Short mmCIF file of C-alpha atoms in Angstrom, two decimals:
data_model
loop_
_atom_site.label_atom_id
_atom_site.label_comp_id
_atom_site.label_asym_id
_atom_site.label_seq_id
_atom_site.Cartn_x
_atom_site.Cartn_y
_atom_site.Cartn_z
CA MET A 17 -4.34 -12.08 -6.79
CA ARG A 18 -2.41 -13.25 -3.89
CA THR A 19 -3.12 -16.56 -2.47
CA GLU A 20 -1.51 -18.32 0.55
CA LYS A 21 0.52 -21.63 -0.27
CA ASN A 22 3.29 -23.43 1.72
CA ASN A 23 4.94 -21.38 4.54
CA LYS A 24 8.41 -23.16 3.49
CA ARG A 25 10.96 -20.94 1.97
CA THR A 26 11.65 -22.41 -1.16
CA PHE A 27 14.18 -19.54 -2.88
CA LYS A 28 17.06 -17.49 -0.91
CA GLU A 29 19.80 -16.32 -2.60
CA LYS A 30 22.50 -13.73 -1.94
CA PHE A 31 24.27 -11.93 -4.36
CA THR A 32 27.94 -11.13 -3.91
CA GLY A 33 20.58 -0.92 -27.18
CA LYS A 34 19.73 1.68 -29.03
CA PRO A 35 16.60 3.62 -27.87
CA TRP A 36 13.63 3.39 -30.36
CA THR A 37 13.39 6.39 -32.53
CA GLY A 38 9.86 5.84 -33.04
CA LYS A 39 9.62 7.79 -29.68
CA SER A 40 9.80 11.13 -31.29
CA GLU A 41 7.18 9.85 -34.03
CA THR A 42 4.64 9.25 -30.99
CA LYS A 43 5.25 12.82 -29.97
CA LYS A 44 4.73 13.97 -33.50
CA TYR A 45 1.29 12.01 -33.58
CA ALA A 46 0.47 13.20 -29.97
CA ASP A 47 0.92 17.07 -31.18
CA LYS A 48 -1.04 16.31 -34.37
CA LYS A 49 -3.85 15.22 -32.26
CA LYS A 50 -4.12 17.37 -29.47
CA PRO A 51 -5.58 20.67 -31.06
CA GLU A 52 -8.59 18.00 -31.84
CA PHE A 53 -8.53 16.45 -28.31
CA LYS A 54 -9.45 20.08 -26.94
CA LYS A 55 -12.36 20.25 -29.17
CA ASN A 56 -14.38 17.29 -28.03
CA VAL A 57 -15.24 19.00 -24.71
CA THR A 58 -18.98 18.85 -24.29
CA LYS A 59 -19.79 22.55 -22.83
CA LYS A 60 -21.61 22.98 -19.06
CA THR A 61 -24.20 24.77 -21.16
CA ASP A 62 -24.81 21.76 -23.25
CA GLN A 63 -25.03 19.63 -20.53
CA LYS A 64 -27.95 21.68 -18.85
CA LYS A 65 -29.90 21.94 -22.01
CA PRO A 66 -33.08 19.61 -22.12
CA GLU A 67 -32.65 16.35 -24.34
CA GLY A 68 -34.41 17.21 -27.78
CA LYS A 69 -33.87 16.47 -31.46
CA LYS A 70 -31.16 19.22 -31.55
CA ASN A 71 -29.35 18.02 -28.47
CA GLU A 72 -29.33 14.14 -29.66
CA GLY A 73 -27.90 15.68 -32.83
CA LYS A 74 -24.81 17.09 -30.98
CA LYS A 75 -24.36 13.95 -29.05
CA GLU A 76 -23.97 12.19 -32.09
CA GLU A 77 -21.85 14.69 -33.65
CA ARG A 78 -19.55 14.64 -30.69
CA LYS A 79 -19.12 11.07 -30.86
CA ARG A 80 -18.46 11.02 -34.39
CA LYS A 81 -15.61 13.81 -33.37
CA SER A 82 -14.19 11.39 -30.64
CA LEU A 83 -10.27 10.71 -30.85
CA CYS A 84 -11.01 6.96 -31.12
CA PRO A 85 -13.68 5.48 -33.67
CA VAL A 86 -14.79 2.43 -30.72
CA HIS A 87 -14.61 5.19 -27.79
CA GLY A 88 -17.36 4.16 -25.67
CA ARG A 89 -17.55 0.60 -27.12
CA CYS A 90 -14.73 -0.66 -25.67
CA GLY A 91 -14.87 0.71 -22.39
CA GLY A 92 -10.95 0.71 -22.21
CA CYS A 93 -10.69 4.93 -22.18
CA GLN A 94 -13.30 6.52 -20.30
CA LEU A 95 -11.68 10.10 -20.38
CA LEU A 96 -10.02 9.85 -23.67
CA ASP A 97 -12.00 12.89 -24.94
CA ILE A 98 -11.37 14.87 -22.07
CA PRO A 99 -8.48 17.86 -22.31
CA TYR A 100 -5.75 16.01 -20.68
CA LYS A 101 -5.18 18.76 -18.08
CA ASP A 102 -8.98 18.36 -16.82
CA GLN A 103 -8.06 14.63 -16.70
CA LEU A 104 -5.62 15.37 -13.99
CA LYS A 105 -7.82 17.78 -12.59
CA GLN A 106 -10.06 14.98 -12.06
CA LYS A 107 -8.14 12.47 -10.85
CA GLN A 108 -6.38 15.10 -8.36
CA THR A 109 -9.72 15.61 -6.75
CA GLN A 110 -10.60 12.26 -6.45
CA VAL A 111 -7.28 11.26 -4.60
CA THR A 112 -7.53 14.37 -2.23
CA LYS A 113 -11.18 13.85 -1.37
CA LEU A 114 -10.53 9.98 -0.44
CA LEU A 115 -7.02 10.69 1.24
CA LYS A 116 -7.51 14.18 2.85
CA PRO A 117 -8.54 12.49 6.22
CA TYR A 118 -5.36 11.04 6.45
CA CYS A 119 -2.76 12.94 5.30
CA PRO A 120 -1.89 15.84 2.49
CA VAL A 121 -1.95 15.30 -0.95
CA GLU A 122 0.28 16.96 -3.30
CA LYS A 123 0.11 17.63 -7.18
CA ILE A 124 -0.24 14.95 -9.39
CA VAL A 125 2.49 14.05 -11.42
CA GLY A 126 1.14 13.84 -15.15
CA MET A 127 2.87 13.09 -18.58
CA GLU A 128 4.21 15.33 -21.30
CA ASP A 129 2.80 13.39 -23.80
CA PRO A 130 -0.34 11.35 -22.89
CA PHE A 131 -0.62 8.73 -25.91
CA HIS A 132 0.76 5.21 -27.11
CA TYR A 133 2.38 4.60 -23.35
CA ARG A 134 1.54 0.86 -22.52
CA ASN A 135 4.44 -1.50 -23.23
CA LYS A 136 1.85 -4.44 -22.79
CA VAL A 137 -1.02 -4.83 -25.39
CA HIS A 138 -3.37 -7.65 -25.31
CA ALA A 139 -5.84 -8.52 -28.18
CA VAL A 140 -8.03 -11.03 -28.34
CA PHE A 141 -8.79 -12.83 -31.74
CA GLY A 142 -12.19 -14.15 -33.34
CA HIS A 143 -14.28 -13.91 -36.71
CA LYS A 144 -17.36 -12.88 -38.05
CA LYS A 145 -20.17 -14.66 -39.17
CA ASP A 146 -18.46 -14.51 -42.83
CA GLY A 147 -15.32 -15.98 -41.06
CA THR A 148 -13.55 -12.66 -41.62
CA VAL A 149 -10.71 -12.45 -38.90
CA ILE A 150 -11.15 -9.87 -36.15
CA SER A 151 -8.91 -8.58 -33.28
CA GLY A 152 -9.28 -6.11 -30.23
CA ILE A 153 -10.94 -5.82 -26.70
CA TYR A 154 -13.83 -7.30 -25.02
CA GLN A 155 -16.67 -5.07 -24.73
CA GLU A 156 -16.94 -4.06 -21.04
CA GLY A 157 -18.51 -6.49 -18.91
CA THR A 158 -19.06 -8.73 -21.69
CA HIS A 159 -17.23 -11.28 -24.36
CA PHE A 160 -18.31 -9.10 -27.35
CA ILE A 161 -15.09 -8.39 -28.99
CA VAL A 162 -15.01 -4.62 -30.35
CA PRO A 163 -12.61 -4.61 -33.51
CA VAL A 164 -9.44 -2.43 -32.82
CA ASP A 165 -7.06 -1.59 -35.57
CA GLU A 166 -5.05 1.19 -33.62
CA CYS A 167 -5.47 2.28 -30.02
CA LEU A 168 -4.23 5.49 -28.58
CA ILE A 169 -2.51 4.40 -25.48
CA GLU A 170 -1.13 1.29 -26.99
CA ASP A 171 2.25 0.81 -28.51
CA GLN A 172 2.10 1.54 -31.73
CA ARG A 173 4.46 -1.13 -32.87
CA ALA A 174 2.16 -3.81 -31.22
CA ASP A 175 -0.51 -2.63 -33.24
CA ALA A 176 0.92 -3.05 -36.06
CA ILE A 177 1.89 -6.43 -35.09
CA ILE A 178 -1.29 -7.21 -34.56
CA ARG A 179 -2.80 -6.35 -37.80
CA ASP A 180 -0.49 -8.42 -39.52
CA ILE A 181 -1.28 -11.78 -37.64
CA ARG A 182 -4.44 -11.42 -38.59
CA GLY A 183 -3.52 -11.36 -42.42
CA LEU A 184 -1.29 -14.14 -41.49
CA LEU A 185 -4.23 -16.19 -39.92
CA LYS A 186 -5.85 -16.01 -43.08
CA SER A 187 -3.10 -16.84 -45.19
CA PHE A 188 -2.51 -20.18 -43.23
CA LYS A 189 -6.25 -21.09 -42.91
CA ILE A 190 -5.91 -20.97 -39.11
CA LYS A 191 -9.10 -20.89 -37.27
CA THR A 192 -9.94 -18.35 -34.25
CA TYR A 193 -11.13 -19.85 -31.20
CA ASN A 194 -15.00 -19.86 -30.63
CA GLU A 195 -15.79 -20.01 -26.81
CA ASP A 196 -19.14 -20.90 -27.16
CA THR A 197 -18.33 -23.81 -29.05
CA GLY A 198 -14.47 -24.66 -27.71
CA TYR A 199 -13.91 -25.01 -31.57
CA GLY A 200 -11.16 -23.21 -33.20
CA LEU A 201 -7.27 -23.01 -32.28
CA PHE A 202 -6.18 -19.17 -31.91
CA ARG A 203 -7.13 -17.14 -28.95
CA HIS A 204 -4.97 -14.15 -27.77
CA VAL A 205 -1.93 -12.12 -29.00
CA LEU A 206 0.06 -10.79 -25.84
CA ILE A 207 2.76 -8.22 -26.96
CA ARG A 208 4.92 -6.75 -24.68
CA THR A 209 7.83 -4.02 -25.67
CA GLY A 210 11.02 -2.64 -24.03
CA TYR A 211 11.09 1.22 -23.70
CA HIS A 212 14.46 1.77 -23.74
CA SER A 213 15.64 -1.60 -24.91
CA GLY A 214 13.68 -1.57 -28.28
CA GLN A 215 12.96 -5.60 -27.75
CA ILE A 216 9.57 -6.78 -28.58
CA MET A 217 8.40 -10.17 -27.40
CA VAL A 218 5.14 -11.90 -29.54
CA VAL A 219 3.21 -14.28 -27.26
CA LEU A 220 0.60 -16.28 -29.11
CA VAL A 221 -1.90 -17.93 -27.32
CA LEU A 222 -3.62 -21.36 -28.43
CA GLY A 223 -6.27 -23.58 -27.56
CA SER A 224 -3.98 -26.39 -28.30
CA PRO A 225 0.24 -26.97 -28.85
CA ILE A 226 0.12 -27.26 -32.54
CA LEU A 227 0.51 -24.64 -34.53
CA PRO A 228 0.32 -25.59 -38.08
CA SER A 229 3.03 -24.88 -40.44
CA LYS A 230 4.92 -23.16 -37.38
CA ASN A 231 7.87 -22.73 -38.99
CA ASN A 232 6.78 -21.02 -42.12
CA PHE A 233 4.32 -18.57 -39.97
CA VAL A 234 7.17 -17.66 -37.48
CA LYS A 235 9.13 -16.77 -40.77
CA ALA A 236 6.73 -14.92 -42.49
CA LEU A 237 5.70 -12.82 -39.18
CA ARG A 238 9.32 -11.92 -38.81
CA LYS A 239 9.63 -11.09 -42.36
CA LEU A 240 7.24 -8.25 -41.81
CA HIS A 241 8.55 -7.16 -38.61
CA PRO A 242 12.06 -8.20 -38.06
CA GLU A 243 12.26 -6.00 -34.95
CA ILE A 244 10.59 -8.62 -33.23
CA THR A 245 13.44 -10.18 -30.84
CA THR A 246 11.01 -13.29 -29.38
CA ILE A 247 8.09 -15.28 -29.96
CA VAL A 248 6.75 -17.81 -27.62
CA LEU A 249 3.65 -19.81 -28.27
CA ASN A 250 1.45 -20.28 -25.00
CA VAL A 251 -1.18 -23.13 -24.75
CA ASN A 252 -4.06 -22.22 -23.17
CA GLY A 253 -6.98 -25.18 -23.68
CA GLN A 254 -9.19 -23.99 -20.55
CA LYS A 255 -12.75 -22.44 -20.92
CA THR A 256 -11.41 -19.53 -18.80
CA SER A 257 -11.26 -15.62 -19.13
CA MET A 258 -7.26 -15.85 -17.94
CA ILE A 259 -5.46 -15.04 -21.12
CA LEU A 260 -2.67 -17.29 -20.41
CA GLY A 261 -2.07 -20.95 -19.92
CA GLU A 262 0.47 -22.57 -18.00
CA LYS A 263 2.53 -24.16 -20.75
CA GLU A 264 4.96 -22.74 -23.29
CA THR A 265 7.19 -23.50 -26.03
CA VAL A 266 9.83 -20.62 -27.39
CA LEU A 267 9.56 -20.55 -30.92
CA TYR A 268 11.85 -17.59 -31.89
CA GLY A 269 14.61 -15.96 -29.68
CA LYS A 270 15.10 -16.18 -26.05
CA GLY A 271 11.81 -15.99 -24.69
CA TYR A 272 11.62 -12.79 -22.74
CA ILE A 273 12.96 -9.43 -23.27
CA GLU A 274 14.87 -7.08 -21.56
CA ASP A 275 14.40 -3.04 -20.70
CA GLU A 276 15.95 -0.58 -18.65
CA LEU A 277 14.71 1.29 -15.28
CA CYS A 278 15.92 3.77 -13.58
CA GLY A 279 19.26 2.76 -14.75
CA LYS A 280 18.78 -1.07 -13.68
CA THR A 281 18.54 -3.51 -16.44
CA PHE A 282 15.17 -6.19 -15.96
CA ARG A 283 14.20 -9.82 -17.79
CA ILE A 284 10.66 -9.62 -18.60
CA SER A 285 8.88 -12.68 -19.45
CA SER A 286 5.28 -13.66 -20.86
CA LYS A 287 3.66 -13.82 -17.07
CA SER A 288 5.74 -11.43 -15.38
CA PHE A 289 4.28 -8.18 -13.70
CA TYR A 290 5.89 -5.02 -14.95
CA GLN A 291 4.53 -1.86 -14.85
CA VAL A 292 2.97 -0.75 -18.49
CA ASN A 293 3.82 2.76 -18.55
CA PRO A 294 7.85 2.75 -18.25
CA VAL A 295 8.44 6.74 -18.08
CA GLN A 296 5.95 7.15 -15.28
CA THR A 297 7.20 4.39 -13.60
CA GLU A 298 10.76 6.10 -13.03
CA LYS A 299 9.22 8.99 -11.79
CA LEU A 300 6.92 6.72 -9.16
CA TYR A 301 9.80 4.50 -8.26
CA GLY A 302 11.90 7.31 -7.88
CA LYS A 303 9.36 8.96 -5.58
CA ALA A 304 8.89 5.82 -3.24
CA ILE A 305 12.43 5.76 -2.66
CA GLU A 306 12.90 9.59 -1.92
CA LEU A 307 9.86 8.90 0.58
CA ALA A 308 11.68 6.14 2.39
CA GLY A 309 14.61 8.39 3.31
CA LEU A 310 17.01 5.47 2.72
CA THR A 311 20.85 6.33 4.07
CA GLY A 312 22.31 3.10 3.47
CA LYS A 313 21.82 1.62 7.17
CA GLU A 314 18.22 0.35 6.64
CA ARG A 315 17.00 -3.17 6.21
CA VAL A 316 14.45 -3.13 3.71
CA ILE A 317 11.49 -5.66 2.68
CA ASP A 318 10.15 -5.35 -0.86
CA ALA A 319 6.72 -7.17 -0.77
CA TYR A 320 4.86 -8.04 -3.47
CA CYS A 321 8.09 -7.96 -5.24
CA GLY A 322 7.54 -9.12 -8.63
CA ILE A 323 10.30 -9.39 -10.90
CA GLY A 324 12.38 -7.39 -8.16
CA THR A 325 11.89 -4.13 -9.62
CA ILE A 326 11.70 -1.81 -6.59
CA GLY A 327 13.76 -3.89 -4.38
CA LEU A 328 16.29 -3.88 -6.69
CA ILE A 329 16.24 -0.26 -7.35
CA ALA A 330 16.22 0.61 -3.85
CA SER A 331 19.38 -1.70 -3.21
CA ASP A 332 21.78 1.09 -3.77
CA LYS A 333 20.80 3.18 -0.93
CA ALA A 334 19.76 0.20 1.52
CA LYS A 335 21.90 -1.99 3.59
CA GLU A 336 19.96 -4.98 2.70
CA VAL A 337 16.42 -5.89 0.36
CA ILE A 338 14.47 -8.65 1.48
CA SER A 339 12.23 -9.33 -1.38
CA VAL A 340 8.85 -11.51 -1.27
CA GLU A 341 7.02 -12.74 -3.92
CA LEU A 342 4.28 -15.77 -4.43
CA ASN A 343 4.60 -16.10 -8.27
CA PRO A 344 7.43 -18.79 -8.91
CA ASP A 345 8.54 -17.00 -12.39
CA ALA A 346 8.49 -13.80 -11.03
CA VAL A 347 11.17 -15.01 -8.18
CA ARG A 348 13.26 -16.92 -11.03
CA ASP A 349 13.39 -13.44 -13.06
CA ALA A 350 14.01 -11.34 -10.01
CA ILE A 351 17.07 -13.62 -9.20
CA VAL A 352 18.21 -13.25 -12.88
CA ASN A 353 17.67 -9.83 -12.55
CA ALA A 354 19.77 -9.09 -9.51
CA LYS A 355 22.76 -10.95 -10.91
CA ARG A 356 22.14 -9.32 -14.02
CA ASN A 357 22.65 -6.44 -12.44
CA GLY A 358 25.68 -7.34 -10.34
CA ILE A 359 23.38 -6.89 -7.01
CA LYS A 360 24.47 -8.62 -4.18
CA ASN A 361 22.48 -7.04 -0.96
CA VAL A 362 19.17 -8.63 -2.06
CA CYS A 363 17.50 -11.75 -1.07
CA PHE A 364 14.70 -13.21 -2.48
CA TYR A 365 11.81 -15.41 -1.11
CA HIS A 366 9.24 -17.88 -3.08
CA ASN A 367 6.46 -17.12 -0.35
CA ASP A 368 3.30 -15.01 0.66
CA ALA A 369 4.33 -12.03 1.81
CA GLY A 370 1.99 -11.46 4.89
CA ILE A 371 3.16 -15.17 5.90
CA PHE A 372 6.53 -14.48 5.84
CA MET A 373 6.50 -10.93 7.39
CA ARG A 374 4.51 -12.96 10.78
CA GLN A 375 7.23 -15.40 10.44
CA MET A 376 10.07 -12.74 10.85
CA ALA A 377 8.50 -10.98 13.63
CA GLU A 378 8.27 -14.75 15.57
CA ALA A 379 11.69 -15.29 15.19
CA GLY A 380 12.68 -11.65 16.57
CA GLU A 381 13.63 -10.16 13.38
CA HIS A 382 13.36 -6.49 12.79
CA VAL A 383 13.30 -4.12 9.60
CA ASP A 384 13.32 -0.63 9.22
CA VAL A 385 11.17 0.05 5.86
CA VAL A 386 8.36 -2.10 4.11
CA PHE A 387 7.45 -1.16 0.48
CA MET A 388 4.21 -2.84 -0.55
CA ASP A 389 2.47 -2.46 -3.85
CA PRO A 390 -0.32 -4.68 -3.47
CA PRO A 391 -2.82 -5.27 -6.79
CA ARG A 392 -5.89 -3.03 -7.65
CA SER A 393 -7.96 -4.85 -4.55
CA GLY A 394 -5.46 -3.32 -1.85
CA SER A 395 -4.07 -5.49 1.19
CA ASP A 396 -6.14 -7.08 3.63
CA GLU A 397 -6.30 -6.96 7.30
CA LYS A 398 -4.46 -10.24 7.68
CA PHE A 399 -1.68 -9.07 5.68
CA LEU A 400 -1.61 -5.26 7.08
CA SER A 401 -1.75 -6.56 10.88
CA SER A 402 1.49 -8.92 9.54
CA VAL A 403 3.20 -5.71 8.65
CA LEU A 404 2.28 -4.17 11.84
CA THR A 405 4.15 -7.11 13.60
CA LEU A 406 7.44 -6.35 12.31
CA LYS A 407 6.95 -2.78 13.19
CA PRO A 408 9.19 -1.10 10.49
CA GLU A 409 9.68 2.86 11.12
CA LYS A 410 8.15 3.49 7.88
CA ILE A 411 5.82 2.08 5.29
CA VAL A 412 5.87 2.99 1.91
CA TYR A 413 2.49 2.37 0.00
CA VAL A 414 2.14 2.05 -3.70
CA SER A 415 -1.39 1.70 -4.88
CA CYS A 416 -3.17 1.50 -8.10
CA GLU A 417 -6.81 2.05 -6.59
CA PRO A 418 -7.28 5.22 -4.11
CA THR A 419 -10.22 3.82 -2.66
CA THR A 420 -8.58 0.60 -1.29
CA LEU A 421 -5.69 2.93 -0.31
CA ALA A 422 -7.80 4.86 1.76
CA ARG A 423 -9.40 1.93 3.48
CA ASP A 424 -5.97 0.23 4.14
CA LEU A 425 -4.84 3.84 5.63
CA LYS A 426 -7.86 4.01 8.22
CA TYR A 427 -6.57 0.73 9.20
CA LEU A 428 -2.95 1.42 9.70
CA THR A 429 -3.87 4.98 11.37
CA LYS A 430 -5.91 3.48 13.73
CA HIS A 431 -2.97 0.71 14.79
CA GLY A 432 -0.08 3.00 15.53
CA TYR A 433 1.14 4.57 12.05
CA LYS A 434 0.83 8.10 10.82
CA ALA A 435 0.50 8.71 7.15
CA VAL A 436 2.80 11.83 6.19
CA ARG A 437 2.28 12.60 2.69
CA ALA A 438 0.76 11.14 -0.61
CA VAL A 439 1.72 11.65 -4.39
CA PRO A 440 -0.44 10.82 -7.23
CA PHE A 441 0.89 9.80 -10.53
CA ASP A 442 -0.77 9.42 -13.89
CA MET A 443 0.34 5.95 -14.85
CA PHE A 444 -3.02 5.47 -17.26
CA PRO A 445 -4.12 8.82 -18.95
CA ALA A 446 -7.36 8.38 -20.61
CA THR A 447 -8.61 6.01 -18.34
CA GLU A 448 -10.06 6.73 -14.99
CA HIS A 449 -6.94 4.60 -12.91
CA VAL A 450 -4.62 6.74 -11.32
CA GLU A 451 -1.63 5.36 -9.26
CA THR A 452 -0.51 6.96 -5.73
CA VAL A 453 2.49 6.79 -3.54
CA CYS A 454 1.96 7.19 0.13
CA LEU A 455 4.45 7.29 3.11
CA LEU A 456 3.58 6.52 6.78
CA SER A 457 5.63 6.36 9.63
CA ARG A 458 5.28 4.89 13.26
CA LYS A 459 4.23 6.89 16.08
CA ALA A 460 6.74 7.49 18.33
CA SER A 461 4.41 5.84 21.45
CA VAL A 462 4.27 2.95 19.44
#
């Protein structure tokens, strides 16, 4: 997700709603489902029985009792039918096993309500042989569309909008895109929702920039869902697995939404990286800043800063924050976010974070803390060696993949750092993914 580009610093800036009531509805929905959730556990005795007709019948019965009608087909929620406390136990065991050689692992931080947490929802559109429009998710490892009407981990408002867009495509006689032939127009819908603000962005991804009866389509969609605050047309004419193309046109509203996180307001555009679970993100970032032990005297780097979330939240407790990001759209949003929050002690740089830190070290610069939140693939040795050249007193590593975190800890602990403690967070209930924040400190002898 990060590639090296020019070394030149192209950005440098120094800067002198009403909550959605549906939150309680989600809770009611979750409470209603939970008793059934616990009944779908396969007993150990059943697992040990030899395969036979009776056992096959029990397997089919368990499939029918799943919370989700497409569970096991779309591949998105591997742990959905496991009781939530057992999901947490499984993730705790995984992280502890991987990180135990390096540092103590604290108790995983779970959710009170592990349903409908995703504020970013994507649906791919297609059609059956008879022309019926369908939308859903690609089956794992394929480009076969599994139709989905409602997902237990997605925002319910987003699912309702997607269902109604299917109906509008039929009414407006808009053809869906066919990957094999390249024929058709409508490809995807991406929806981003503000947890605290209630704002909703709908991104219509088309194969060409012309949407038939564009104004009437937007009017019809807004009539069905007046809660939508902005609609964006994104053009992706390439034969690619990427969802979004480069060109965008705002059809309604501002072209972005805003939401609040840890007391700060953030602007979120279609391409911005923003954590999908706002409830857990506040806990995660709060813990990351706590582990950094900021006193107001520190110089901090926020590598992989995205739209500036961690750095801007940490700015209250740091002397100076230097935020670095390769994505130019994210940098623009980050600068706006700093101004929006009246934050003046944060500088933003459009650059590769590894290259940038090496340049800082060569210039004799020093920092006290490095926050790093890399993609699931983790950081390569080139990036980690760049961190080492700056010799920060502390590194706060936010990871969404414990396997690559363990790999990177092995490198860092061999090169002058000690892993102090790690705290796992369940950012993605019902899935196998787990987020972890880990504190490393520089050894005194280095």
